[in-house]
Amino acid sequence: MCYRTQAMRDASEIAVGSPMFSNTTQIEVERVGMRLVRLPLKEAFQTSFGQIQSRLIFLVTMEANGLVGWGEVVAAEEPRYSYETIGTASHVIRDYLAQTLMAKPVTGLDGLAARFTQFKGHNMAKAGLELAYMDLVARMQNESLSDLIGGTRKRLPIGVSLGIQPTLKALLERVDHYLAQGYQRIKLKIMPGWDLDVVAEVRRRYPNILLSVDANSAYTLKDKDHLKALDEFDLLMIEQPLDHDDLVDHAKLQAELKTSICLDESITTLRRAEHALALGSCRLINIKIGRVGGYSQALPIHNLCYEKGIPVWCGGMLESGIGRAHNLALASLPGFTLPGDISASSRYFHRDLINPPVEVAADGTAEAPRGCGLGFEVDLDYIETCTETSEQISRNN
Ligand code: OSB
Ligand code: MG
């Protein structure tokens, strides 16, 4: 367990807006591991871009000084949410990032990120390594990830993202179930043919809940009037209605909508977040550590939004508990005021890769992990039993 005195905490308190986490300790990474673990989903998850029955979880480990840090690459098997896949991320980590990382000692998160910038894109691959690195640093310093990044929140508001269902009845059952469990916000996946009527029905049944929708880029500006009809349902937000890489059309749409647009897919870097806010493309941002390339981008995007009074929330990618633990740490930063898609392990899997599993209390909050590093025990025995492939990359010298 992490033991640090209050004085040590005060001394290392990182002010919001100051450069986050400038650790000067040099870390000589000895080995990087990549492992694919198949976890069946309790129920299929359908979005406007496709349906999955199971999640191939891509775990990354980083070893130094006898300690291991854990990260997760959130890419899917097919390039439907973004261009990255498990295949592209394995290639980029194996052939470029891991060697660059092990070529000489790493000094701090910014040092690591700077070394990766020579390679364009592939944010989820980079993030997987940044996650493992930050867990490793936290373990070396004997503190929690939340403390390492300057987290302040102890209990985090949690929402649930509900996939497109075969019937409206099935959806309403899910909504009832998660509200009864205490979840603070319901997000409905929408697409043409599964939108206005569905939202109307959920809103009629629950006039006062926090309700939002996520289109995952299923519409174009031609659907403007159709999307404007959503304004009457008092939604918290409409997430990523237009193209996955668009900012300009979203700005045109936002100017005509009462409802706030929240960008997900379009925000891939700090610069894109700055541009989105400058253009008025959205009023809210969903931060996913994987999509933006790791903590080195997620922390400054949070700070930018915090300074401008733009609420942020932590998005999810159906992560295992390992990615989920990082999401909980991220969501402990002060700007994460809206409920995140960081649902309980049991919402996705029969058994998670960590102990204890992530739990959501009856008041719809989860605890920011306080233990060392991730703050959960990685269940290596169980991971072994569901591993499909595993590979170690050592330093070339
Ligand atoms: O758009 O937020 C999204 C899952 C996979 C890919 C994209 C998204 C999602 C979700 C689920 O909405 C969030 C979660 O519960 O992890
Ligand atoms: Mg989304």
Coordinates of N, CA, C and O in Angstrom, one line a residue, residues 2-133:
C2 N 0.3 2.3 -0.5 CA 1.1 3.5 -0.6 C 1.1 4.2 0.8 O 0.1 4.4 1.4
Y3 N 2.3 4.6 1.2 CA 2.4 5.3 2.4 C 3.1 6.6 2.2 O 4.3 6.6 1.8
R4 N 2.4 7.7 2.3 CA 3.1 9.0 2.1 C 2.5 9.9 3.2 O 1.3 9.9 3.4
T5 N 3.3 10.7 3.8 CA 2.8 11.6 4.8 C 2.1 12.8 4.1 O 2.3 13.1 3.0
Q6 N 1.3 13.5 4.9 CA 0.6 14.7 4.4 C 1.7 15.7 3.9 O 1.5 16.3 2.8
A7 N 2.8 15.9 4.6 CA 3.8 16.8 4.2 C 4.4 16.5 2.9 O 4.6 17.3 2.0
M8 N 4.6 15.2 2.6 CA 5.1 14.8 1.3 C 4.1 15.1 0.2 O 4.4 15.5 -0.8
R9 N 2.8 14.8 0.6 CA 1.8 15.2 -0.4 C 1.8 16.6 -0.7 O 1.7 17.0 -1.9
D10 N 1.8 17.5 0.3 CA 1.8 18.9 0.1 C 2.9 19.4 -0.8 O 2.8 20.1 -1.7
A11 N 4.1 18.8 -0.5 CA 5.3 19.2 -1.2 C 5.2 18.9 -2.7 O 5.8 19.5 -3.5
S12 N 4.5 17.8 -3.0 CA 4.4 17.4 -4.4 C 3.1 17.8 -5.1 O 2.9 17.4 -6.2
E13 N 2.3 18.6 -4.4 CA 1.0 18.9 -4.9 C 1.2 19.6 -6.3 O 2.1 20.5 -6.4
I14 N 0.5 19.2 -7.3 CA 0.7 19.8 -8.6 C -0.5 20.7 -8.9 O -1.6 20.3 -8.9
A15 N -0.2 22.0 -9.0 CA -1.3 22.9 -9.2 C -1.9 22.7 -10.6 O -1.2 22.5 -11.6
V16 N -3.2 22.9 -10.7 CA -3.8 22.8 -12.0 C -3.4 23.9 -12.8 O -3.3 25.1 -12.4
G17 N -3.0 23.6 -14.0 CA -2.5 24.7 -14.9 C -1.0 24.8 -15.0 O -0.5 25.3 -15.9
S18 N -0.4 24.2 -14.0 CA 1.1 24.2 -14.0 C 1.5 23.0 -14.8 O 0.7 22.1 -15.0
P19 N 2.7 23.0 -15.3 CA 3.1 21.8 -16.1 C 3.0 20.6 -15.2 O 3.5 20.5 -14.1
M20 N 2.2 19.6 -15.6 CA 1.9 18.4 -14.8 C 3.1 17.5 -14.7 O 3.7 17.3 -15.7
F21 N 3.3 16.9 -13.6 CA 4.2 15.8 -13.5 C 5.5 16.0 -14.2 O 5.7 15.5 -15.3
S22 N 6.4 16.8 -13.6 CA 7.7 17.0 -14.2 C 8.7 16.2 -13.4 O 9.4 16.8 -12.6
N23 N 8.7 14.9 -13.6 CA 9.5 14.1 -12.8 C 10.9 14.0 -13.4 O 11.1 14.0 -14.6
T24 N 12.0 14.2 -12.6 CA 13.3 14.2 -13.2 C 14.0 12.9 -13.0 O 15.1 12.7 -13.5
T25 N 13.4 11.9 -12.4 CA 14.0 10.6 -12.2 C 14.2 10.0 -13.6 O 13.2 10.0 -14.4
Q26 N 15.4 9.5 -13.8 CA 15.6 8.7 -15.1 C 15.2 7.3 -14.9 O 15.6 6.7 -13.9
I27 N 14.5 6.8 -15.8 CA 14.1 5.4 -15.8 C 14.6 4.6 -17.0 O 14.4 5.0 -18.1
E28 N 15.4 3.6 -16.7 CA 15.9 2.7 -17.7 C 15.0 1.6 -17.9 O 15.0 0.6 -17.2
V29 N 14.1 1.6 -19.0 CA 13.2 0.6 -19.2 C 13.9 -0.6 -19.8 O 14.6 -0.5 -20.8
E30 N 13.7 -1.8 -19.2 CA 14.4 -3.0 -19.6 C 13.6 -3.9 -20.6 O 14.2 -4.5 -21.4
R31 N 12.3 -3.8 -20.4 CA 11.5 -4.7 -21.2 C 10.1 -4.2 -21.4 O 9.5 -3.6 -20.5
V32 N 9.5 -4.4 -22.6 CA 8.1 -4.1 -22.8 C 7.4 -5.4 -23.2 O 7.9 -6.2 -24.0
G33 N 6.2 -5.6 -22.6 CA 5.5 -6.8 -22.9 C 4.2 -6.4 -23.6 O 3.6 -5.3 -23.3
M34 N 3.7 -7.2 -24.6 CA 2.4 -7.0 -25.2 C 1.7 -8.4 -25.1 O 2.2 -9.4 -25.4
R35 N 0.4 -8.2 -24.7 CA -0.4 -9.5 -24.5 C -1.8 -9.2 -24.9 O -2.4 -8.2 -24.6
L36 N -2.4 -10.2 -25.6 CA -3.8 -10.1 -26.1 C -4.6 -11.1 -25.3 O -4.3 -12.3 -25.2
V37 N -5.6 -10.5 -24.7 CA -6.5 -11.3 -23.8 C -7.9 -11.2 -24.3 O -8.4 -10.1 -24.4
R38 N -8.6 -12.3 -24.5 CA -10.0 -12.3 -25.0 C -11.0 -12.3 -23.8 O -11.0 -13.3 -23.0
L39 N -11.8 -11.3 -23.7 CA -12.8 -11.3 -22.7 C -14.2 -11.2 -23.4 O -14.5 -10.2 -24.1
P40 N -15.0 -12.2 -23.1 CA -16.4 -12.1 -23.7 C -17.2 -11.0 -23.0 O -17.0 -10.8 -21.8
L41 N -18.0 -10.3 -23.7 CA -18.8 -9.3 -23.1 C -20.1 -10.0 -22.6 O -20.6 -10.9 -23.3
K42 N -20.6 -9.5 -21.5 CA -21.9 -10.1 -21.0 C -23.0 -10.0 -22.0 O -23.8 -10.9 -22.1
E43 N -23.0 -8.8 -22.7 CA -24.0 -8.7 -23.8 C -23.3 -7.9 -24.9 O -22.4 -7.1 -24.7
A44 N -23.8 -8.2 -26.2 CA -23.2 -7.6 -27.3 C -23.3 -6.1 -27.2 O -24.3 -5.6 -26.6
F45 N -22.4 -5.3 -27.7 CA -22.4 -3.9 -27.7 C -22.5 -3.4 -29.1 O -21.6 -3.6 -29.9
Q46 N -23.6 -2.7 -29.4 CA -23.8 -2.2 -30.8 C -23.8 -0.6 -30.8 O -24.5 0.0 -30.0
T47 N -23.1 -0.1 -31.8 CA -23.0 1.4 -32.0 C -23.4 1.6 -33.5 O -23.6 0.6 -34.2
S48 N -23.4 2.8 -33.9 CA -23.7 3.1 -35.3 C -22.6 2.6 -36.2 O -22.8 2.4 -37.4
F49 N -21.4 2.2 -35.7 CA -20.4 1.7 -36.5 C -20.2 0.2 -36.5 O -19.3 -0.4 -37.2
G50 N -21.0 -0.5 -35.7 CA -20.9 -2.0 -35.7 C -21.2 -2.6 -34.3 O -21.5 -1.9 -33.4
Q51 N -21.1 -3.9 -34.3 CA -21.4 -4.7 -33.1 C -20.3 -5.6 -32.7 O -19.7 -6.2 -33.5
I52 N -20.0 -5.7 -31.4 CA -19.0 -6.7 -30.9 C -19.6 -7.5 -29.8 O -20.5 -7.1 -29.0
Q53 N -19.1 -8.8 -29.8 CA -19.6 -9.8 -28.8 C -18.6 -10.0 -27.7 O -18.9 -10.5 -26.6
S54 N -17.3 -9.7 -28.0 CA -16.2 -9.9 -27.1 C -15.2 -8.8 -27.3 O -15.2 -8.2 -28.4
R55 N -14.4 -8.6 -26.3 CA -13.3 -7.6 -26.4 C -12.0 -8.3 -26.4 O -11.7 -9.0 -25.5
L56 N -11.2 -8.0 -27.4 CA -9.8 -8.5 -27.4 C -9.0 -7.4 -26.7 O -8.8 -6.3 -27.2
I57 N -8.6 -7.7 -25.5 CA -7.9 -6.7 -24.6 C -6.4 -6.7 -24.9 O -5.8 -7.8 -24.8
F58 N -5.8 -5.6 -25.2 CA -4.4 -5.5 -25.5 C -3.7 -4.9 -24.3 O -3.8 -3.7 -24.0
L59 N -3.0 -5.7 -23.5 CA -2.3 -5.2 -22.3 C -0.8 -5.0 -22.7 O -0.2 -5.7 -23.4
V60 N -0.3 -3.9 -22.0 CA 1.1 -3.6 -22.2 C 1.8 -3.5 -20.8 O 1.2 -3.0 -19.9
T61 N 3.0 -4.1 -20.7 CA 3.7 -4.0 -19.5 C 5.0 -3.3 -19.8 O 5.6 -3.4 -20.9
M62 N 5.6 -2.7 -18.7 CA 6.9 -2.0 -18.8 C 7.6 -2.3 -17.6 O 7.1 -2.1 -16.5
E63 N 8.8 -2.8 -17.7 CA 9.6 -3.3 -16.6 C 10.9 -2.4 -16.4 O 11.6 -2.2 -17.3
A64 N 11.1 -2.1 -15.1 CA 12.3 -1.4 -14.7 C 12.6 -1.6 -13.3 O 11.6 -1.6 -12.5
N65 N 13.8 -1.7 -12.8 CA 14.2 -1.8 -11.4 C 13.3 -2.9 -10.7 O 12.9 -2.6 -9.5
G66 N 13.0 -4.0 -11.3 CA 12.2 -5.0 -10.7 C 10.8 -4.7 -10.5 O 10.0 -5.5 -9.8
L67 N 10.3 -3.6 -11.0 CA 8.8 -3.3 -10.9 C 8.2 -3.3 -12.3 O 8.9 -3.2 -13.4
V68 N 6.9 -3.6 -12.3 CA 6.2 -3.7 -13.6 C 5.0 -2.6 -13.6 O 4.3 -2.5 -12.7
G69 N 4.9 -1.9 -14.7 CA 3.8 -1.0 -14.9 C 2.9 -1.6 -15.9 O 3.3 -2.2 -16.9
W70 N 1.6 -1.3 -15.7 CA 0.6 -1.9 -16.6 C -0.2 -0.8 -17.4 O -0.7 0.2 -16.8
G71 N -0.4 -1.1 -18.7 CA -1.2 -0.2 -19.5 C -2.1 -1.0 -20.4 O -2.0 -2.2 -20.5
E72 N -3.0 -0.3 -21.1 CA -3.9 -1.0 -22.0 C -4.0 -0.2 -23.3 O -4.2 1.1 -23.2
V73 N -3.9 -0.8 -24.4 CA -4.1 -0.2 -25.7 C -5.6 -0.4 -26.1 O -6.1 -1.5 -26.2
V74 N -6.3 0.7 -26.2 CA -7.8 0.6 -26.4 C -8.3 0.3 -27.8 O -9.5 0.2 -28.0
A75 N -7.4 0.2 -28.7 CA -7.8 0.0 -30.1 C -8.6 -1.3 -30.2 O -8.5 -2.2 -29.4
A76 N -9.5 -1.3 -31.2 CA -10.4 -2.5 -31.4 C -9.8 -3.4 -32.5 O -8.7 -3.1 -33.0
E77 N -10.5 -4.5 -32.8 CA -9.9 -5.4 -33.8 C -10.1 -4.8 -35.2 O -9.3 -5.1 -36.1
E78 N -11.1 -4.0 -35.4 CA -11.4 -3.4 -36.7 C -11.3 -1.9 -36.7 O -11.7 -1.3 -35.6
P79 N -10.9 -1.3 -37.8 CA -10.8 0.2 -37.7 C -12.1 0.9 -38.0 O -12.3 1.5 -39.0
R80 N -13.1 0.8 -37.0 CA -14.4 1.4 -37.2 C -14.6 2.6 -36.4 O -15.2 3.6 -36.8
Y81 N -14.1 2.6 -35.1 CA -14.2 3.9 -34.3 C -13.1 4.9 -34.8 O -13.3 6.0 -34.9
S82 N -11.9 4.3 -35.0 CA -10.8 5.2 -35.6 C -9.9 4.2 -36.4 O -10.2 3.0 -36.5
Y83 N -8.9 4.8 -37.1 CA -8.1 4.0 -38.0 C -7.2 2.9 -37.3 O -6.8 2.0 -37.9
E84 N -7.0 3.1 -36.0 CA -6.1 2.2 -35.3 C -6.8 0.8 -35.1 O -8.0 0.8 -34.9
T85 N -6.0 -0.2 -35.1 CA -6.5 -1.5 -34.7 C -5.4 -2.2 -33.8 O -4.3 -1.7 -33.7
I86 N -5.8 -3.3 -33.3 CA -4.8 -4.1 -32.5 C -3.6 -4.4 -33.3 O -2.5 -4.4 -32.9
G87 N -3.9 -4.7 -34.6 CA -2.8 -5.0 -35.5 C -1.8 -3.9 -35.8 O -0.6 -4.0 -35.7
T88 N -2.4 -2.7 -36.0 CA -1.5 -1.5 -36.3 C -0.8 -1.1 -35.0 O 0.4 -0.8 -35.0
A89 N -1.5 -1.2 -33.9 CA -0.8 -0.8 -32.6 C 0.3 -1.8 -32.2 O 1.4 -1.3 -31.7
S90 N 0.1 -3.1 -32.5 CA 1.2 -4.0 -32.2 C 2.4 -3.7 -33.0 O 3.5 -3.7 -32.5
H91 N 2.2 -3.5 -34.3 CA 3.2 -3.2 -35.2 C 4.0 -1.9 -34.8 O 5.2 -1.9 -34.7
V92 N 3.3 -0.8 -34.5 CA 3.9 0.4 -34.1 C 4.7 0.3 -32.8 O 5.8 0.8 -32.7
I93 N 4.1 -0.4 -31.8 CA 4.8 -0.5 -30.6 C 6.1 -1.4 -30.8 O 7.2 -1.0 -30.4
R94 N 5.9 -2.6 -31.4 CA 7.0 -3.5 -31.6 C 8.1 -2.9 -32.4 O 9.3 -3.0 -32.0
D95 N 7.8 -2.3 -33.5 CA 8.8 -1.9 -34.5 C 9.3 -0.4 -34.3 O 10.4 -0.1 -34.8
Y96 N 8.6 0.4 -33.6 CA 9.1 1.8 -33.4 C 9.1 2.3 -31.9 O 10.2 2.6 -31.4
L97 N 8.0 2.2 -31.3 CA 7.9 2.9 -30.0 C 8.7 2.2 -28.9 O 9.4 2.9 -28.1
A98 N 8.7 0.9 -28.8 CA 9.3 0.2 -27.7 C 10.9 0.4 -27.8 O 11.5 0.7 -26.8
Q99 N 11.4 0.3 -29.0 CA 12.9 0.5 -29.1 C 13.3 1.9 -28.8 O 14.3 2.2 -28.2
T100 N 12.5 2.9 -29.3 CA 12.8 4.3 -29.0 C 12.8 4.5 -27.5 O 13.6 5.3 -27.0
L101 N 11.8 3.9 -26.9 CA 11.7 4.1 -25.4 C 12.8 3.5 -24.7 O 13.3 4.0 -23.7
M102 N 13.4 2.3 -25.2 CA 14.4 1.6 -24.4 C 15.8 2.1 -24.9 O 16.8 1.7 -24.2
A103 N 15.9 2.9 -25.9 CA 17.2 3.3 -26.4 C 18.1 4.0 -25.4 O 19.3 3.9 -25.3
K104 N 17.4 4.9 -24.6 CA 18.1 5.6 -23.5 C 17.1 5.9 -22.4 O 15.9 5.8 -22.6
P105 N 17.7 6.2 -21.2 CA 16.7 6.4 -20.0 C 15.7 7.4 -20.3 O 16.0 8.4 -21.0
V106 N 14.5 7.2 -19.8 CA 13.4 8.2 -20.0 C 13.3 9.1 -18.8 O 13.4 8.7 -17.7
T107 N 13.2 10.4 -19.1 CA 13.1 11.4 -18.0 C 11.7 12.0 -18.1 O 11.4 12.9 -18.9
G108 N 10.8 11.5 -17.3 CA 9.5 12.1 -17.1 C 8.5 11.8 -18.3 O 9.0 11.4 -19.4
L109 N 7.3 12.1 -18.0 CA 6.2 11.9 -19.0 C 6.5 12.7 -20.3 O 6.3 12.2 -21.4
D110 N 6.9 13.9 -20.1 CA 7.1 14.8 -21.3 C 8.3 14.3 -22.1 O 8.2 14.4 -23.3
G111 N 9.3 13.8 -21.4 CA 10.4 13.2 -22.1 C 10.0 12.0 -23.0 O 10.5 11.8 -24.1
L112 N 9.2 11.2 -22.4 CA 8.7 10.0 -23.1 C 7.8 10.5 -24.3 O 8.1 10.0 -25.5
A113 N 6.9 11.4 -24.1 CA 6.0 11.9 -25.2 C 6.9 12.5 -26.3 O 6.6 12.3 -27.5
A114 N 7.9 13.3 -25.9 CA 8.7 14.0 -26.9 C 9.4 12.9 -27.8 O 9.6 13.2 -29.0
R115 N 9.8 11.8 -27.2 CA 10.5 10.8 -28.0 C 9.5 10.1 -29.0 O 9.9 9.6 -30.0
F116 N 8.2 10.2 -28.7 CA 7.2 9.5 -29.6 C 6.8 10.5 -30.7 O 6.2 10.0 -31.7
T117 N 7.0 11.8 -30.6 CA 6.4 12.7 -31.5 C 7.0 12.5 -33.0 O 6.3 12.9 -33.9
Q118 N 8.1 11.9 -33.1 CA 8.7 11.7 -34.4 C 7.8 10.7 -35.2 O 7.9 10.7 -36.4
F119 N 7.0 10.0 -34.5 CA 6.1 9.0 -35.2 C 4.7 9.7 -35.2 O 4.2 10.0 -34.2
K120 N 4.1 9.8 -36.4 CA 2.8 10.5 -36.6 C 1.7 9.6 -36.1 O 1.7 8.4 -36.5
G121 N 0.7 10.2 -35.5 CA -0.5 9.5 -35.2 C -0.3 8.3 -34.2 O 0.5 8.3 -33.4
H122 N -1.1 7.2 -34.4 CA -1.1 6.0 -33.6 C -1.1 6.3 -32.1 O -0.4 5.8 -31.3
N123 N -2.1 7.2 -31.8 CA -2.3 7.6 -30.5 C -2.6 6.5 -29.5 O -2.1 6.6 -28.3
M124 N -3.4 5.5 -29.9 CA -3.7 4.5 -28.9 C -2.5 3.6 -28.6 O -2.3 3.2 -27.4
A125 N -1.6 3.4 -29.6 CA -0.4 2.7 -29.3 C 0.5 3.5 -28.4 O 1.0 2.9 -27.4
K126 N 0.7 4.8 -28.6 CA 1.5 5.6 -27.7 C 0.9 5.6 -26.3 O 1.6 5.5 -25.3
A127 N -0.4 5.7 -26.3 CA -1.1 5.8 -24.9 C -0.9 4.5 -24.1 O -0.6 4.6 -22.9
G128 N -0.9 3.4 -24.8 CA -0.7 2.1 -24.1 C 0.6 2.2 -23.3 O 0.7 1.8 -22.2
L129 N 1.7 2.7 -24.0 CA 3.0 2.8 -23.3 C 3.0 3.9 -22.3 O 3.6 3.7 -21.2
E130 N 2.4 5.0 -22.5 CA 2.3 6.0 -21.5 C 1.6 5.6 -20.3 O 2.0 5.9 -19.1
L131 N 0.6 4.8 -20.4 CA -0.2 4.3 -19.3 C 0.7 3.4 -18.5 O 0.8 3.5 -17.2
A132 N 1.4 2.4 -19.1 CA 2.3 1.5 -18.4 C 3.4 2.3 -17.7 O 3.8 2.0 -16.6
Y133 N 3.9 3.3 -18.4 CA 5.0 4.2 -17.8 C 4.5 4.9 -16.6 O 5.2 4.9 -15.5

